[in-house]
Structures are given as C-alpha cells and as structure tokens.
mmCIF file of C-alpha atoms in Angstrom:
data_model
loop_
_atom_site.group_PDB
_atom_site.id
_atom_site.type_symbol
_atom_site.label_atom_id
_atom_site.label_comp_id
_atom_site.label_asym_id
_atom_site.label_seq_id
_atom_site.Cartn_x
_atom_site.Cartn_y
_atom_site.Cartn_z
ATOM 1 C CA MET A 673 103.222 100.155 102.584
ATOM 2 C CA LYS A 674 103.294 100.531 106.386
ATOM 3 C CA LYS A 675 106.264 102.883 106.148
ATOM 4 C CA ARG A 676 104.458 105.017 103.549
ATOM 5 C CA LEU A 677 101.352 105.096 105.735
ATOM 6 C CA LEU A 678 103.342 106.149 108.810
ATOM 7 C CA ILE A 679 105.099 108.916 106.881
ATOM 8 C CA SER A 680 101.756 110.139 105.542
ATOM 9 C CA ILE A 681 100.298 110.293 109.053
ATOM 10 C CA ILE A 682 103.287 112.232 110.348
ATOM 11 C CA LEU A 683 103.177 114.694 107.449
ATOM 12 C CA PHE A 684 99.433 115.173 107.843
ATOM 13 C CA PHE A 685 99.633 116.077 111.506
ATOM 14 C CA LEU A 686 102.713 118.205 110.935
ATOM 15 C CA LEU A 687 100.683 120.248 108.468
ATOM 16 C CA ILE A 688 97.933 120.698 111.012
ATOM 17 C CA GLY A 689 100.445 121.489 113.737
ATOM 18 C CA ILE A 690 102.345 124.100 111.742
ATOM 19 C CA LYS A 691 99.419 125.919 110.180
ATOM 20 C CA ASN A 692 96.544 125.588 112.609
ATOM 21 C CA ILE A 693 97.504 123.776 115.817
ATOM 22 C CA SER A 694 95.516 125.828 118.341
ATOM 23 C CA THR A 695 92.319 125.757 116.279
ATOM 24 C CA ALA A 696 92.679 122.061 115.445
ATOM 25 C CA MET A 697 93.202 120.968 119.036
ATOM 26 C CA SER A 698 90.335 123.082 120.343
ATOM 27 C CA HIS A 699 87.921 121.443 117.876
ATOM 28 C CA TYR A 700 89.282 117.862 118.037
ATOM 29 C CA GLN A 701 86.548 115.288 118.742
ATOM 30 C CA THR A 702 86.215 111.525 118.748
ATOM 31 C CA VAL A 703 83.232 110.225 116.769
ATOM 32 C CA GLY A 704 82.459 106.854 118.355
ATOM 33 C CA THR A 705 82.877 104.839 115.151
ATOM 34 C CA SER A 706 85.604 104.148 112.607
ATOM 35 C CA THR A 707 83.451 103.794 109.487
ATOM 36 C CA GLY A 708 81.872 106.429 107.256
ATOM 37 C CA LEU A 709 79.873 106.219 104.023
ATOM 38 C CA VAL A 710 80.445 108.897 101.366
ATOM 39 C CA THR A 711 77.182 110.558 100.286
ATOM 40 C CA ALA A 712 78.522 113.049 97.692
ATOM 41 C CA ASN A 713 79.029 111.947 94.077
ATOM 42 C CA THR A 714 82.701 112.894 94.397
ATOM 43 C CA LEU A 715 84.339 114.036 97.636
ATOM 44 C CA ASN A 716 87.729 115.745 97.864
ATOM 45 C CA VAL A 717 90.224 114.431 100.395
ATOM 46 C CA ARG A 718 92.461 117.312 101.457
ATOM 47 C CA GLN A 719 95.772 117.601 103.292
ATOM 48 C CA GLY A 720 94.097 119.327 106.222
ATOM 49 C CA PRO A 721 90.718 120.361 107.640
ATOM 50 C CA GLY A 722 89.785 123.176 105.276
ATOM 51 C CA THR A 723 89.284 124.100 101.627
ATOM 52 C CA ASN A 724 92.582 126.009 101.699
ATOM 53 C CA TYR A 725 94.471 122.699 101.858
ATOM 54 C CA ASN A 726 95.513 120.864 98.697
ATOM 55 C CA ILE A 727 93.519 117.884 97.393
ATOM 56 C CA VAL A 728 95.390 114.580 97.770
ATOM 57 C CA THR A 729 92.742 112.268 96.243
ATOM 58 C CA THR A 730 88.997 111.868 95.799
ATOM 59 C CA VAL A 731 86.457 109.280 96.968
ATOM 60 C CA ASN A 732 83.144 108.406 95.341
ATOM 61 C CA LYS A 733 79.554 108.045 96.492
ATOM 62 C CA ASN A 734 78.794 104.907 98.575
ATOM 63 C CA GLU A 735 82.502 104.345 99.184
ATOM 64 C CA TYR A 736 83.584 103.556 102.746
ATOM 65 C CA ILE A 737 86.317 105.478 104.524
ATOM 66 C CA ARG A 738 87.997 104.927 107.876
ATOM 67 C CA ILE A 739 87.459 107.798 110.309
ATOM 68 C CA PHE A 740 89.914 108.690 113.075
ATOM 69 C CA ALA A 741 88.498 111.921 114.502
ATOM 70 C CA LYS A 742 86.597 115.124 113.791
ATOM 71 C CA ILE A 743 88.228 118.564 113.641
ATOM 72 C CA GLY A 744 85.642 121.295 113.378
ATOM 73 C CA ASP A 745 83.449 120.383 110.395
ATOM 74 C CA TRP A 746 86.011 117.929 108.967
ATOM 75 C CA TYR A 747 86.790 114.257 109.499
ATOM 76 C CA VAL A 748 90.354 112.926 109.586
ATOM 77 C CA VAL A 749 90.158 109.861 107.337
ATOM 78 C CA GLN A 750 91.967 107.056 105.561
ATOM 79 C CA THR A 751 90.749 105.871 102.147
ATOM 80 C CA ASN A 752 90.782 102.332 100.767
ATOM 81 C CA ASN A 753 93.913 103.285 98.808
ATOM 82 C CA ASP A 754 95.736 104.234 102.038
ATOM 83 C CA TYR A 755 95.549 107.981 101.472
ATOM 84 C CA LEU A 756 95.205 110.052 104.632
ATOM 85 C CA GLY A 757 93.589 113.459 104.805
ATOM 86 C CA ALA A 758 90.473 115.374 105.748
ATOM 87 C CA VAL A 759 86.980 115.468 104.240
ATOM 88 C CA SER A 760 83.969 117.658 104.898
ATOM 89 C CA SER A 761 81.638 116.036 107.426
ATOM 90 C CA LYS A 762 78.633 117.304 105.437
ATOM 91 C CA TYR A 763 79.115 114.550 102.875
ATOM 92 C CA VAL A 764 79.839 111.553 105.109
ATOM 93 C CA LYS A 765 77.313 109.366 106.920
ATOM 94 C CA LEU A 766 78.724 107.758 110.063
ATOM 95 C CA ILE A 767 78.007 104.031 110.378
ATOM 96 C CA TYR A 768 77.424 102.936 113.970
ATOM 97 C CA PRO A 769 76.803 99.430 115.313
ATOM 98 C CA SER A 770 73.030 98.997 115.473
ATOM 99 C CA ASN A 771 73.167 97.456 118.946
ATOM 100 C CA SER A 772 76.352 98.635 120.613
ATOM 101 C CA ASN A 773 76.946 97.784 124.268
ATOM 102 C CA SER A 774 79.897 99.676 125.643
ATOM 103 C CA SER A 775 79.414 98.345 129.173
ATOM 104 C CA SER A 776 80.253 94.797 128.070
ATOM 105 C CA SER A 777 83.061 95.646 125.651
ATOM 106 C CA SER A 778 85.691 95.445 128.400
ATOM 107 C CA GLY A 779 85.042 91.731 128.743
ATOM 108 C CA GLY A 780 87.022 90.894 125.606
ATOM 109 C CA SER A 781 86.221 88.436 122.850
ATOM 110 C CA SER A 782 85.408 85.641 125.310
ATOM 111 C CA ASN A 783 82.299 87.585 126.408
ATOM 112 C CA ILE A 784 81.123 88.624 122.966
ATOM 113 C CA THR A 785 77.989 86.466 123.101
ATOM 114 C CA SER A 786 76.758 88.589 126.040
ATOM 115 C CA GLN A 787 76.420 91.432 123.535
ATOM 116 C CA LEU A 788 74.034 89.505 121.310
ATOM 117 C CA THR A 789 70.305 90.055 121.453
ATOM 118 C CA THR A 790 68.160 87.157 122.634
ATOM 119 C CA ASP A 791 67.203 86.351 119.021
ATOM 120 C CA GLU A 792 70.804 86.481 117.805
ATOM 121 C CA GLN A 793 72.005 84.271 120.654
ATOM 122 C CA GLU A 794 69.297 81.690 119.959
ATOM 123 C CA VAL A 795 70.162 81.566 116.250
ATOM 124 C CA LEU A 796 73.863 81.147 117.121
ATOM 125 C CA ASP A 797 73.040 78.292 119.518
ATOM 126 C CA LEU A 798 70.826 76.571 116.933
ATOM 127 C CA ILE A 799 73.461 76.898 114.210
ATOM 128 C CA ASN A 800 76.267 75.622 116.437
ATOM 129 C CA ALA A 801 74.125 72.685 117.561
ATOM 130 C CA LYS A 802 73.806 71.678 113.888
ATOM 131 C CA ARG A 803 77.560 71.986 113.399
ATOM 132 C CA VAL A 804 78.488 70.018 116.513
ATOM 133 C CA ALA A 805 76.003 67.288 115.594
ATOM 134 C CA ASN A 806 77.859 66.959 112.283
ATOM 135 C CA GLY A 807 81.279 66.740 113.912
ATOM 136 C CA LEU A 808 82.259 70.378 113.310
ATOM 137 C CA THR A 809 83.548 73.011 115.702
ATOM 138 C CA ALA A 810 81.183 75.738 116.877
ATOM 139 C CA LEU A 811 81.375 79.120 115.171
ATOM 140 C CA LYS A 812 82.686 82.094 117.149
ATOM 141 C CA ILE A 813 81.264 85.596 116.935
ATOM 142 C CA ASP A 814 83.559 88.174 115.344
ATOM 143 C CA ASP A 815 82.849 91.700 116.641
ATOM 144 C CA GLU A 816 83.274 93.454 113.311
ATOM 145 C CA LEU A 817 81.390 90.853 111.288
ATOM 146 C CA GLN A 818 78.576 90.977 113.855
ATOM 147 C CA ASN A 819 78.290 94.708 113.257
ATOM 148 C CA VAL A 820 78.097 94.214 109.485
ATOM 149 C CA ALA A 821 75.439 91.488 109.743
ATOM 150 C CA ARG A 822 73.231 93.742 111.876
ATOM 151 C CA ILE A 823 73.623 96.669 109.510
ATOM 152 C CA LYS A 824 72.763 94.453 106.515
ATOM 153 C CA ALA A 825 69.635 93.087 108.249
ATOM 154 C CA GLN A 826 68.455 96.604 109.115
ATOM 155 C CA ASP A 827 69.231 97.731 105.565
ATOM 156 C CA MET A 828 66.998 94.974 104.153
ATOM 157 C CA VAL A 829 64.116 96.160 106.354
ATOM 158 C CA ASP A 830 64.687 99.875 105.750
ATOM 159 C CA TYR A 831 64.825 99.527 101.954
ATOM 160 C CA ASN A 832 62.290 96.686 101.688
ATOM 161 C CA TYR A 833 64.316 94.211 99.639
ATOM 162 C CA PHE A 834 65.248 90.553 99.973
ATOM 163 C CA SER A 835 68.565 89.941 98.267
ATOM 164 C CA HIS A 836 72.215 89.277 98.976
ATOM 165 C CA THR A 837 72.994 92.483 97.071
ATOM 166 C CA SER A 838 72.199 95.710 98.899
ATOM 167 C CA PRO A 839 71.376 98.871 96.914
ATOM 168 C CA ILE A 840 73.586 100.759 99.380
ATOM 169 C CA TYR A 841 76.360 98.341 100.346
ATOM 170 C CA GLY A 842 76.623 96.051 97.298
ATOM 171 C CA SER A 843 77.413 92.340 97.615
ATOM 172 C CA PRO A 844 78.200 90.726 101.003
ATOM 173 C CA PHE A 845 81.829 90.426 99.915
ATOM 174 C CA ASP A 846 82.030 94.116 98.999
ATOM 175 C CA MET A 847 80.319 95.076 102.228
ATOM 176 C CA ILE A 848 82.639 93.006 104.437
ATOM 177 C CA LYS A 849 85.699 94.346 102.641
ATOM 178 C CA ASN A 850 84.516 97.951 102.712
ATOM 179 C CA PHE A 851 84.015 97.761 106.456
ATOM 180 C CA GLY A 852 87.735 97.036 106.698
ATOM 181 C CA ILE A 853 87.507 93.311 107.478
ATOM 182 C CA SER A 854 90.124 90.988 105.977
ATOM 183 C CA TYR A 855 89.086 87.426 105.211
ATOM 184 C CA LYS A 856 90.136 84.360 103.225
ATOM 185 C CA LEU A 857 86.637 82.963 102.679
ATOM 186 C CA ALA A 858 83.151 84.390 103.292
ATOM 187 C CA ALA A 859 79.465 83.637 102.709
ATOM 188 C CA GLU A 860 76.040 84.911 103.680
ATOM 189 C CA ASN A 861 72.676 83.361 104.530
ATOM 190 C CA ILE A 862 69.509 85.473 104.607
ATOM 191 C CA ALA A 863 65.971 84.577 105.644
ATOM 192 C CA GLY A 864 62.583 86.083 106.365
ATOM 193 C CA ASN A 865 60.690 84.182 109.059
ATOM 194 C CA SER A 866 58.500 84.618 112.113
ATOM 195 C CA SER A 867 60.671 82.464 114.393
ATOM 196 C CA ASN A 868 64.339 81.771 115.003
ATOM 197 C CA SER A 869 63.965 78.007 114.707
ATOM 198 C CA GLY A 870 61.912 78.463 111.547
ATOM 199 C CA ALA A 871 64.688 80.502 109.928
ATOM 200 C CA VAL A 872 67.372 77.956 110.828
ATOM 201 C CA ASN A 873 65.196 75.037 109.669
ATOM 202 C CA ALA A 874 64.576 76.812 106.358
ATOM 203 C CA TRP A 875 68.321 77.204 105.901
ATOM 204 C CA MET A 876 68.946 73.560 106.729
ATOM 205 C CA ASN A 877 66.344 72.523 104.134
ATOM 206 C CA SER A 878 68.148 74.503 101.433
ATOM 207 C CA GLU A 879 71.286 72.911 100.012
ATOM 208 C CA GLY A 880 73.157 76.165 99.487
ATOM 209 C CA HIS A 881 72.366 77.600 102.909
ATOM 210 C CA LYS A 882 73.028 74.276 104.613
ATOM 211 C CA SER A 883 76.433 74.015 102.964
ATOM 212 C CA ASN A 884 77.403 77.383 104.435
ATOM 213 C CA ILE A 885 76.295 76.322 107.924
ATOM 214 C CA LEU A 886 78.159 73.003 107.718
ATOM 215 C CA ASN A 887 81.250 74.330 105.960
ATOM 216 C CA SER A 888 84.252 73.239 108.020
ATOM 217 C CA ASN A 889 86.348 76.096 106.598
ATOM 218 C CA PHE A 890 84.346 78.745 108.432
ATOM 219 C CA ASP A 891 85.305 79.577 112.002
ATOM 220 C CA TYR A 892 83.706 83.001 112.594
ATOM 221 C CA THR A 893 80.214 84.374 112.155
ATOM 222 C CA GLY A 894 78.045 87.445 112.620
ATOM 223 C CA ILE A 895 74.247 87.289 113.046
ATOM 224 C CA GLY A 896 71.733 90.080 112.602
ATOM 225 C CA VAL A 897 68.036 89.690 113.484
ATOM 226 C CA VAL A 898 65.729 92.664 112.896
ATOM 227 C CA LYS A 899 61.932 92.950 113.176
ATOM 228 C CA SER A 900 60.230 93.086 109.775
ATOM 229 C CA PRO A 901 56.641 94.149 109.036
ATOM 230 C CA LYS A 902 56.669 91.846 106.015
ATOM 231 C CA TYR A 903 58.258 88.649 107.335
ATOM 232 C CA GLY A 904 58.125 88.979 111.102
ATOM 233 C CA LYS A 905 61.909 89.047 111.292
ATOM 234 C CA ILE A 906 64.785 89.408 108.836
ATOM 235 C CA TYR A 907 67.819 87.192 109.443
ATOM 236 C CA VAL A 908 71.331 87.721 108.146
ATOM 237 C CA GLN A 909 74.138 85.345 109.010
ATOM 238 C CA MET A 910 77.604 86.065 107.660
ATOM 239 C CA PHE A 911 80.333 83.432 107.728
ATOM 240 C CA MET A 912 84.056 84.015 107.542
ATOM 241 C CA LYS A 913 87.440 82.318 107.595
ATOM 242 C CA LYS A 914 90.190 84.721 108.598
#
C-alpha cells in the first residue's frame, strides 16, 4: 500500500512537472490545514489541477479528504481510498481547528494543555481527578482528537442539536475516522450545562458517561467547550485508545 501510494505521488507530480511546471509552481500555496469537506454531490478527482486532466476517482458530498496544497483554484488531495489527485477548490470546505495556537505548537505534546481554553483545562482537570481517585491514570490530550472535539461542540451549537450523531459529520466514530485519526477504541460524552463542574457531575451521575470517564482502556482525550445560547455551554469529550 505504501509503495503504491509513493508511486502515485511521484506520477502525480511528474504529470504536473511535464505539462505545467511553471504555472503550477507560481500558484502553489499552503492552506494551513490538512482536512477538507466535500460540498458537491459528486466531485471529480483528476490527475492534475485542471479539467483537461483525466478523472482518477470521485468523492461524495460530506466526505473528508486530506489536503496537501493549493495550485491555482485546485487542491492537491488524497482520498480515503488512497487515491491522489486534484479537485476544484470551489467544492471543498476547509476544516480548521476552532482554537489554533501556532505560537505554542513548538512546545511539543508535553505542552499541549497550554493550548486548551480555561474551560477545557478545568474539565480535563476535573475528569482526571475522578480517574486518579479511582486508581486510574490521567488522560492525555491528543492534538488531533482535541481538534475534532472542538469542531463537534461548535457544530452542535451552530446547527442547534443535542445528539452524538451530527447532521454534517455523522457518528463520533465516523467523524474521528474521517479526520484521519486511527484508534482501537473510542467513545464520546456530550453535555449542555452552565458550569464546568456541573457538566462533569452530570456525567458522573450517568452510568454510561461515567463508564467512559473511568474506562481504564482509554489513554487519550479531546475536550471541546463552546458557549451555547440554549444551555450556557456545550461540552464534548472524546475518548480514545490508540
């Protein structure tokens, strides 16, 4: 699979280099994120950045694609089936972290908690206090899962729903997978509450939510807290075992 992927990448850039190298390089841009959401019902993935290139595959609406760069009005992408090519940028919505902090990214994973908002940090501390009190190890923040949890929390506010299943992203498991995260085990807790301690207490008073918090199999988490006109705040905590 890796060999096929490498060959595909080489062929793709050879095509660009042979047919359109000066134009491609002059319009090459980074996009600041690696995830895009397809907005067209069906989107053609072509061998190069233009309609004159052959179609290698298609992707469907609400499908996620990995984005490497932008060339003119086209994104260089990889699909979930490991096809590489180019798609029109008109039909792709870029997905950015909702609270990115580039100044702290150089600190590495050991400093990830410095990137959390005050609410997110407090929820993490409350959750880990419950785990430690029950003889479990504290959960660590995973950068990518943190991004997904924030996006899900904002999605719940934007589309005014309270459910594990998003009308845009699907189930938590689909969402985690479609953002390119590999995992062995995953779960999600959601809450609507006016305070951080209130949300955590509500979870601890619910058998299903409590079992996720005190599950010894989980070692990573992501926490999104977003202001909500209906509940005060929306909380999303995603759990994962890599």
